[in-house]
Coordinates of C-alpha atoms and ligand atoms in Angstrom, one line a residue:
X1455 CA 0.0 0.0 0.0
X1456 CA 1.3 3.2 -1.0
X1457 CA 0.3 6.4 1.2
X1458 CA -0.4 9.3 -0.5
X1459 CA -0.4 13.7 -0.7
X1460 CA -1.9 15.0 -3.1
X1461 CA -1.3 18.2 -3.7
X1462 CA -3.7 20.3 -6.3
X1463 CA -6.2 17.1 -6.2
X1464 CA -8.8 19.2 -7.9
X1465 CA -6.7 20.1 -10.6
X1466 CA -6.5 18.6 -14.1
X1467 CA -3.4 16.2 -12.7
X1468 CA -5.2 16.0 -9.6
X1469 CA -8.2 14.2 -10.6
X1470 CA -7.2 11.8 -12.9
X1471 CA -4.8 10.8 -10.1
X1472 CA -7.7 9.8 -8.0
X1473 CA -8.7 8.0 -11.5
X1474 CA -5.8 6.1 -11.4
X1475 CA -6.0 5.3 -7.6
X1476 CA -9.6 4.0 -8.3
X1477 CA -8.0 1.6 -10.9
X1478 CA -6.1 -0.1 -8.0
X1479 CA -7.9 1.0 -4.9
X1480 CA -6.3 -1.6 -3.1
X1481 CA -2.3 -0.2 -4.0
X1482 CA -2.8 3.1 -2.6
X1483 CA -4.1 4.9 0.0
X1484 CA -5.2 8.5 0.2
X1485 CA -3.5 10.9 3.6
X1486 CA -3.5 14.0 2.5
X1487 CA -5.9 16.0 -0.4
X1488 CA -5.2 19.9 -0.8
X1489 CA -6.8 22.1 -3.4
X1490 CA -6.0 26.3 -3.8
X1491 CA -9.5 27.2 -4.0
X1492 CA -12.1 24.7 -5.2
X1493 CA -13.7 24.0 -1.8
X1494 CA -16.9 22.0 -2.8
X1495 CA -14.6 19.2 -5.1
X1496 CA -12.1 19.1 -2.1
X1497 CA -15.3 17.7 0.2
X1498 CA -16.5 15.8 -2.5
X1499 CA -13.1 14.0 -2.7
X1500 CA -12.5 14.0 0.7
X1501 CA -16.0 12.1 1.3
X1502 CA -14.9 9.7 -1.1
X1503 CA -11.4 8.7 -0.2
X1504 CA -11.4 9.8 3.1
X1505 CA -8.0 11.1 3.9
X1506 CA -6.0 11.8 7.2
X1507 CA -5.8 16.0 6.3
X1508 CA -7.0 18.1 4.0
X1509 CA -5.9 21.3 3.3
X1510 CA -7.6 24.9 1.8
X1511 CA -4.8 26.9 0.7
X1512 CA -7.4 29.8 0.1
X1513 CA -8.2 30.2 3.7
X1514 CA -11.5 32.5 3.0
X1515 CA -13.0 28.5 2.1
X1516 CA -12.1 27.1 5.8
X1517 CA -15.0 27.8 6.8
X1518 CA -17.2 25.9 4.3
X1519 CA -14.8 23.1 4.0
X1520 CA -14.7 22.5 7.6
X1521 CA -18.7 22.9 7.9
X1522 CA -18.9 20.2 4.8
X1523 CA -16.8 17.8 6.4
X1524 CA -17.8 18.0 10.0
X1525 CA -19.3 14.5 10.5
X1526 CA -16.0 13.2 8.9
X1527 CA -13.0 12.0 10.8
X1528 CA -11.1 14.5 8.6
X1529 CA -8.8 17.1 9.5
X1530 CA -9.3 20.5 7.9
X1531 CA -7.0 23.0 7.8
X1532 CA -6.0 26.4 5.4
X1533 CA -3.2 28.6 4.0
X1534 CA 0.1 27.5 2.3
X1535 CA 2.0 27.0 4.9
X1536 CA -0.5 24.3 6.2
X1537 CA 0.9 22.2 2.6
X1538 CA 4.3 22.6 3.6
X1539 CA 3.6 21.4 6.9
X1540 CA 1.3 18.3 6.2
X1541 CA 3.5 17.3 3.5
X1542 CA 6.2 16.3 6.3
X1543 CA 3.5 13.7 8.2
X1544 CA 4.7 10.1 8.9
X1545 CA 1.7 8.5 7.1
X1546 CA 3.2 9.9 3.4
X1547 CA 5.2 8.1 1.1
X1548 CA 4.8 9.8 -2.0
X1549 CA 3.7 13.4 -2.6
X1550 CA 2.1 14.0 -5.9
X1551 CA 3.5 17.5 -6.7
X1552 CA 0.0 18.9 -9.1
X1553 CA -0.1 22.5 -8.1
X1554 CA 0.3 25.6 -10.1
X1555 CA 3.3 27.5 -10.9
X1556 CA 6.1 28.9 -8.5
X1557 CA 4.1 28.6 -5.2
X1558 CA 4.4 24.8 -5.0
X1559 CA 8.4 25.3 -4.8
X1560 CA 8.6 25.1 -1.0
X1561 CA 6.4 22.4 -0.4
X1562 CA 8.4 20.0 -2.1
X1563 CA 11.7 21.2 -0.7
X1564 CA 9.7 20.5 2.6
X1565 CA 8.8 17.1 1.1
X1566 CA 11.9 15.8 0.3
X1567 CA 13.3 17.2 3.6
X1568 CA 11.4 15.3 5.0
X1569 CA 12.0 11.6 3.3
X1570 CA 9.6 11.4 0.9
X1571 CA 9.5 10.2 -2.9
X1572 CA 8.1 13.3 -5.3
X1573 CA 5.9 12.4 -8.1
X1574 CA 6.7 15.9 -10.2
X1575 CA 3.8 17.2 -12.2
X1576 CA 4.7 20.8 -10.8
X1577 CA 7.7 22.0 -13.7
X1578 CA 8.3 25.2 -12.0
X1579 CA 9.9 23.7 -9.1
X1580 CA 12.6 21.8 -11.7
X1581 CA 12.4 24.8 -13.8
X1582 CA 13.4 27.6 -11.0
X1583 CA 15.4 25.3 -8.5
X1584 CA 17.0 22.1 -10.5
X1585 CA 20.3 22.9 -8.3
X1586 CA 18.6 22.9 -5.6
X1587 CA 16.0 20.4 -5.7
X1588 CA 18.6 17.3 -7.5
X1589 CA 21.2 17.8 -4.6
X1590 CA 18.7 17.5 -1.7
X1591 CA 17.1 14.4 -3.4
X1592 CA 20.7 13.1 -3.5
X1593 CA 21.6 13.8 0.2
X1594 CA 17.7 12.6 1.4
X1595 CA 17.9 9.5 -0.9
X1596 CA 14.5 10.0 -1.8
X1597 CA 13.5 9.2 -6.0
X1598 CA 11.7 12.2 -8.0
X1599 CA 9.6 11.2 -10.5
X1600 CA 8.3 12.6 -13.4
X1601 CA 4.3 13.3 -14.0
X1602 CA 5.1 14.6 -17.6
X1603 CA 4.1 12.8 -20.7
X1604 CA 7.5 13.6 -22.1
X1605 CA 10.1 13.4 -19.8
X1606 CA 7.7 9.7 -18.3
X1607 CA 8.9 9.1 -22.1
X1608 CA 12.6 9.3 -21.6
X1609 CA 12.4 7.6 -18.4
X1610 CA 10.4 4.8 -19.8
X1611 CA 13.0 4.8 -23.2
X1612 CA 15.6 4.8 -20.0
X1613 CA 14.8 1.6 -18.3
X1614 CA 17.4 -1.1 -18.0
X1615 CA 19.6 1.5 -19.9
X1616 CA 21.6 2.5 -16.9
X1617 CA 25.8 3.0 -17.7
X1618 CA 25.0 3.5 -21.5
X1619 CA 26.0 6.3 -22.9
X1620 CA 23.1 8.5 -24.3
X1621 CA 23.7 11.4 -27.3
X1622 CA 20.9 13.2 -27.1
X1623 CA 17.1 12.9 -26.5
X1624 CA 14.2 14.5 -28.2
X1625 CA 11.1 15.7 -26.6
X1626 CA 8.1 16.0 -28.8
X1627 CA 6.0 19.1 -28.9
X1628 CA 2.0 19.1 -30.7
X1629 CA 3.0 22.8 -31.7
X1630 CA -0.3 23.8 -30.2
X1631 CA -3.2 25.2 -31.9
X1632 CA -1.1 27.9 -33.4
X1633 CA 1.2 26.0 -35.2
X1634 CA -0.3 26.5 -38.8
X1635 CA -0.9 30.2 -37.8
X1636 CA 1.3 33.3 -39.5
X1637 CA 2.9 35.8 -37.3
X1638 CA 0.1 38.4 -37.7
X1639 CA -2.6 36.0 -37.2
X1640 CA -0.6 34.9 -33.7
X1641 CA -0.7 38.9 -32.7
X1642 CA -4.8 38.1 -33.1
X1643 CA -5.2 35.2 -30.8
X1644 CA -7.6 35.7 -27.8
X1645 CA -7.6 33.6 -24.9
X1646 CA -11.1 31.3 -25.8
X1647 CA -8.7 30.3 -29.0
X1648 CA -5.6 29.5 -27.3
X1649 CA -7.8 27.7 -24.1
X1650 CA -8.5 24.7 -27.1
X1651 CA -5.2 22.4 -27.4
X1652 CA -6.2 20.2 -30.0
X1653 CA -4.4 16.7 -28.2
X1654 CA -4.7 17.2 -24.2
X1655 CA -6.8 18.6 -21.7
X1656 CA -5.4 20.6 -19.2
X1657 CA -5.5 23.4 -16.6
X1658 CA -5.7 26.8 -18.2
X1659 CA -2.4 28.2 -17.1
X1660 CA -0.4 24.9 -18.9
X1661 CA -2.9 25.0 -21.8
X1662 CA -1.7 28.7 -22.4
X1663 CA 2.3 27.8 -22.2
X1664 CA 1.3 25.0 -24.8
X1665 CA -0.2 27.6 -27.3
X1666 CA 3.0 29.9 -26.5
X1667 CA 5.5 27.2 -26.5
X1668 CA 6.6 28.1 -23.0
X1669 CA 5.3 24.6 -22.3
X1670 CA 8.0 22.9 -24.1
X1671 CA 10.9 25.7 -23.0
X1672 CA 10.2 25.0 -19.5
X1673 CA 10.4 21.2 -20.3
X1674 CA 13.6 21.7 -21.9
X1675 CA 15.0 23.0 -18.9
X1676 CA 13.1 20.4 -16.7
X1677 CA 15.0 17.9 -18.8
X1678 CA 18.2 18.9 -18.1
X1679 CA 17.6 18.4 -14.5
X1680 CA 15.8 15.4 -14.4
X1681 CA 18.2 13.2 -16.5
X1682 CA 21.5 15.3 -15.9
X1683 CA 21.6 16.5 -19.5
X1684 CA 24.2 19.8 -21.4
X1685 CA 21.9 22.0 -23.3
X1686 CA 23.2 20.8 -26.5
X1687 CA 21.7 17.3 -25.9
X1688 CA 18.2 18.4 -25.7
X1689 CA 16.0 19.2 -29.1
X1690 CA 12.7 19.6 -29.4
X1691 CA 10.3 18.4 -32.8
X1692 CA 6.9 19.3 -33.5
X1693 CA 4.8 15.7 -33.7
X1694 CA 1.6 17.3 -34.0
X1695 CA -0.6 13.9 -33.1
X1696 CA 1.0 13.4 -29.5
X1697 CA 1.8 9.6 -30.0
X1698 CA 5.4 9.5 -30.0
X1699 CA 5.8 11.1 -26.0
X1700 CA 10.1 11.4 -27.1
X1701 CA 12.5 9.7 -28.1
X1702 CA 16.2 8.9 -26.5
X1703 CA 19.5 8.8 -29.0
X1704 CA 22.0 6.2 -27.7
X1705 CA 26.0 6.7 -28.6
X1706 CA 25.2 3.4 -30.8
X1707 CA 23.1 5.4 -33.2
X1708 CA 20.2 3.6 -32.0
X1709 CA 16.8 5.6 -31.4
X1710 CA 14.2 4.5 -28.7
X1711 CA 11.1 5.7 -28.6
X1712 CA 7.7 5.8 -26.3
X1713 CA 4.1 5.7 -27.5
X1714 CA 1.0 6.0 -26.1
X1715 CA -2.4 7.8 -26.4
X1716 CA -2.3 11.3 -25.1
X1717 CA -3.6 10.5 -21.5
X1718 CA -2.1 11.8 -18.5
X1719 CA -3.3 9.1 -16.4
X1720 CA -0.3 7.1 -18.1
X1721 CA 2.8 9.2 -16.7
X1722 CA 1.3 9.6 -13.4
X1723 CA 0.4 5.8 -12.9
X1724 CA 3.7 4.9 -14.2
X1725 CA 5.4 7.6 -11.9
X1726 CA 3.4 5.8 -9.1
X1727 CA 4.6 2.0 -9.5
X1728 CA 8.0 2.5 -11.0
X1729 CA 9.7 0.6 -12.1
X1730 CA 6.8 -1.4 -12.4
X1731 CA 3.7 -1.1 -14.3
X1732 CA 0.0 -1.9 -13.6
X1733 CA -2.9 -2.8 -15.4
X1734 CA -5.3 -0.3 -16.6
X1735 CA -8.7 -0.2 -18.5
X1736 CA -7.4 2.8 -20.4
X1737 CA -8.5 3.4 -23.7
X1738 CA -5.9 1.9 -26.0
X1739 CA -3.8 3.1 -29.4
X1740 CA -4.9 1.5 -32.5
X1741 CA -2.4 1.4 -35.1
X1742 CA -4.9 0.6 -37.7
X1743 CA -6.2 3.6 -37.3
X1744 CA -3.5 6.1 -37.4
X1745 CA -2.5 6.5 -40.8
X1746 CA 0.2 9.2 -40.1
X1747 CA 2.8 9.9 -37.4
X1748 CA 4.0 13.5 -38.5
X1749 CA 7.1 15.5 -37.8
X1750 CA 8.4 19.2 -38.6
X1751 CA 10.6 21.6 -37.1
X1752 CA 10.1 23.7 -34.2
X1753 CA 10.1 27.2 -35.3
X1754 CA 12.2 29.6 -32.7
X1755 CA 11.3 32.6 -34.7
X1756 CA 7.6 32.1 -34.7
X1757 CA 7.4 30.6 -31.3
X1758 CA 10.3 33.3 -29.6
X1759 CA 9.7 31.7 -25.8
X1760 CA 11.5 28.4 -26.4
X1761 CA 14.5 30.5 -27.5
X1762 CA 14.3 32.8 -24.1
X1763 CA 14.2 29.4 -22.6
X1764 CA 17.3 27.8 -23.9
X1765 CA 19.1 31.3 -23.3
X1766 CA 17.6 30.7 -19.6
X1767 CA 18.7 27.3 -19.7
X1768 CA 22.5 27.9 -20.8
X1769 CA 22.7 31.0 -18.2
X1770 CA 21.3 29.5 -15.8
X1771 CA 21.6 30.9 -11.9
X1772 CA 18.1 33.0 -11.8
X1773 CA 17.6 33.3 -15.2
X1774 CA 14.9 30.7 -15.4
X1775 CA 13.2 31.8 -11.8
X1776 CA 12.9 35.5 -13.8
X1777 CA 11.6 33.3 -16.7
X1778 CA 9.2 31.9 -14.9
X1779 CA 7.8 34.4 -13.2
X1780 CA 7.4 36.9 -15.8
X1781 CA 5.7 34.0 -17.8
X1782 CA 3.0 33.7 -14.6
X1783 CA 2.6 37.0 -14.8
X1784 CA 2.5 37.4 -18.6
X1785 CA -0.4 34.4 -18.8
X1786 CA -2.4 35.9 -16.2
X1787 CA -2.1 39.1 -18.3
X1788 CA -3.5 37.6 -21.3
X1789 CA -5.8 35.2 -19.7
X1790 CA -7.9 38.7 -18.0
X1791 CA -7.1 40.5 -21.6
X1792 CA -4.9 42.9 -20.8
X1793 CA -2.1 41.8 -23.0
X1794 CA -2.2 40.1 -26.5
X1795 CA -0.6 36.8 -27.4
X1796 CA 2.3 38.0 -28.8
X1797 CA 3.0 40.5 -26.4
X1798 CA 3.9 37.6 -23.4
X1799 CA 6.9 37.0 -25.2
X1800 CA 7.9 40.8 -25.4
X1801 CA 7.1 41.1 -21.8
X1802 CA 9.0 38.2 -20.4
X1803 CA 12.5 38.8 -22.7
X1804 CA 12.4 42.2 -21.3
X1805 CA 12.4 40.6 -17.8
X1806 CA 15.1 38.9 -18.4
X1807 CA 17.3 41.7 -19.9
X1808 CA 16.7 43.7 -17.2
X1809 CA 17.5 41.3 -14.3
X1810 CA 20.1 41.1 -12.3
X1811 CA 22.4 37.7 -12.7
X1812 CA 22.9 35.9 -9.8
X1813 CA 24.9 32.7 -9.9
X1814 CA 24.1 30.2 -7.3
X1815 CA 20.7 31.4 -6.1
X1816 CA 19.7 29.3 -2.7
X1817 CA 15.6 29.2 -1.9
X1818 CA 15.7 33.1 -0.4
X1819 CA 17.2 34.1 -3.1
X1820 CA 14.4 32.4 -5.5
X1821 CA 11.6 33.6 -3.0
X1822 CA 13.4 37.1 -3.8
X1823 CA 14.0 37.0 -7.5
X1824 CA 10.3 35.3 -7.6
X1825 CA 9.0 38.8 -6.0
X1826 CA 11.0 41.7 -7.6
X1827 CA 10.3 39.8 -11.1
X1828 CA 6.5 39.6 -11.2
X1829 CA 6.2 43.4 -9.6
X1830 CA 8.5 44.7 -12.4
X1831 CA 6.7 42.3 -14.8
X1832 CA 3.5 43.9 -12.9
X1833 CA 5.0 47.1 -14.0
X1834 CA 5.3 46.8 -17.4
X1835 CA 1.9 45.4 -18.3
X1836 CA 0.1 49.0 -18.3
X1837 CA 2.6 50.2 -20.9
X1838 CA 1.3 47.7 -23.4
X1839 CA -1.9 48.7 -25.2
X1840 CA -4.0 45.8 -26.5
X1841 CA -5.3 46.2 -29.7
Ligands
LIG423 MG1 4.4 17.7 -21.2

């Protein structure tokens, strides 16, 4: 029996978690649920698998939470730093990393602090603190995991690999639903438009860094953390169908690749019983009926953020914290229409080129750089004029 966080359980990862958990009910065990604001789900779930804690980061919901659960043996209680405290209870294997963005940084640090494996669907906390994060799963022998269709792909291409020498790998990118578009129908995109990926269904904040490309930047620089790779060994190819999920390059000239339907509930059940696998009632891929597997280039010039990201990745130090942050920033900008498509690129390079470098950043400094770069990003957003 595996014991169980969850945190962001009413989130797109979230749920079809618990859809993968009701696949094997008797493997796993639900401790802990937490959700940022969605209250009524969080009861729902909590009714239904009937964890240890629960946790409200919003804490204007306690309230309601705690009224909805009160004939339940469940604890109930709110704010952040309730999720980086519950994370280090005794009764948790695995935490299932699912929140949004730069805020779920801490909790994991707390995490693996605190002995426990990471199943990683949160890229920011790669993405900001790879230094960090990779040495203190070294020193607290605890495995990270990804909950990524792509780098589940590499991992998956990895098995039994261990010792060989690998060239390079390839992560696979659909290219969106802007990938057909010209520039000066990209500067027209509103957010309904870029809200439809045509392969996956996700959260709104990933869907946008799909349409943008940020997606696949921040994976990029993920990569490098999670399989110890130099820049120049990670490329990126459009594959617009989502079948192939990457592909790893071995010194031999041999290519492995991993397939699959695009459903997320197959990285995160594989991230919870590796190195083994389970069986699922998933729907399955029928070759039969796929008459074309597609490639093309990525296009940098088109789609400018998975340039800034590869800068961010060679630079490295803060670079990809000001990324990052900026990109929050510039995507709930465009989400609320007060910046165009286009103008999230413009908005996060500037960021960038106005930051200060710092090399070896420690969590402070991250919580720091975090700050100053979404109030300057903040800044800038009234000097753009939407059309
Ligand atoms: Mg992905």
């Amino acid at each position: 029996m595996k014991r169980l966080a969850i945190l962001g359980s009413t989130g797109s990862i979230g749920t079809q978690t618990l859809e993968v958990i009701d696949q094997h009910p008797d493997s796993f065990s639900v401790e802990v649920l937490t959700a940022n604001n969605n209250h009524a789900l969080l009861a729902v779930q909590a009714r239904k698998y009937l964890p240890d804690t629960v946790v409200i980061v919003n804490s204007d919901y306690y309230n309601d939470l705690k009224r909805a659960l009160s004939d339940l043996p469940v604890k109930v209680y709110a704010g952040l730093e309730a999720v980086e405290q519950v994370v280090e209870q005794e009764n948790i294997d695995t935490v299932v990393a699912a929140m949004v963005g730069f805020s779920g940084l801490k909790s994991v640090v707390k995490a693996i602090a605190a002995g426990k494996d990471i199943a990683l669907a949160n890229k920011e906390t790669l993405v900001v603190a790879g230094h960090i994060i990779t040495s203190m799963v070294a020193r607290h022998k605890v495995r990270i995991l990804p909950v990524d269709s792509e780098h589940s792909a590499i991992l998956q291409c990895l098995a039994g690999e261990t010792g060989n020498p690998v060239e390079k790998i390839t992560l696979t990118a659909s290219g969106g639903p802007f990938r057909t578009y010209t520039p000066g129908q990209m500067h027209e995109v509103r957010p309904e438009q870029a809200l439809k990926h045509p392969n996956w269904d996700m959260g709104s904040k990933i869907t946008i860094d799909s349409a943008s490309m940020m997606n696949k930047g921040l994976e990029v620089i993920e990569a490098k953390w999670f399989f110890d790779l130099e820049p120049g060994q990670i490329e990126v190819i459009i594959h617009p169908q989502s079948i192939i999920h990457s592909f790893v390059h071995f010194a031999d000239g041999s290519i492995k690749a991993q397939m699959g339907l695009p459903d997320m509930r197959l990285p995160i059940i594989y991230a919870l019983t590796y190195p083994d696998r389970m069986e699922t009632d998933f729907p399955r891929f029928d070759f039969a009926e796929c008459n074309k597997l597609s490639f093309e280039e990525a296009d940098t010039k088109k789609f400018r953020n998975l340039a800034l990201a590869y800068k961010a990745l060679e630079k490295g130090g803060n670079l990809p914290c000001v990324m990052n942050a900026a990109n929050e920033v510039a995507v709930e900008a465009f989400l609320k229409g007060r910046i165009g498509f286009m103008q999230m690129t413009e908005l996060i390079e500037t960021i960038m080129e106005k930051s200060v470098f710092i090399n070896n950043p420690d969590i402070e400094d991250l919580e720091q750089v975090d700050k100053d770069s979404r109030l300057e990003a903040r800044s800038y957003i009234d000097k753009f004029k939407v059309k």
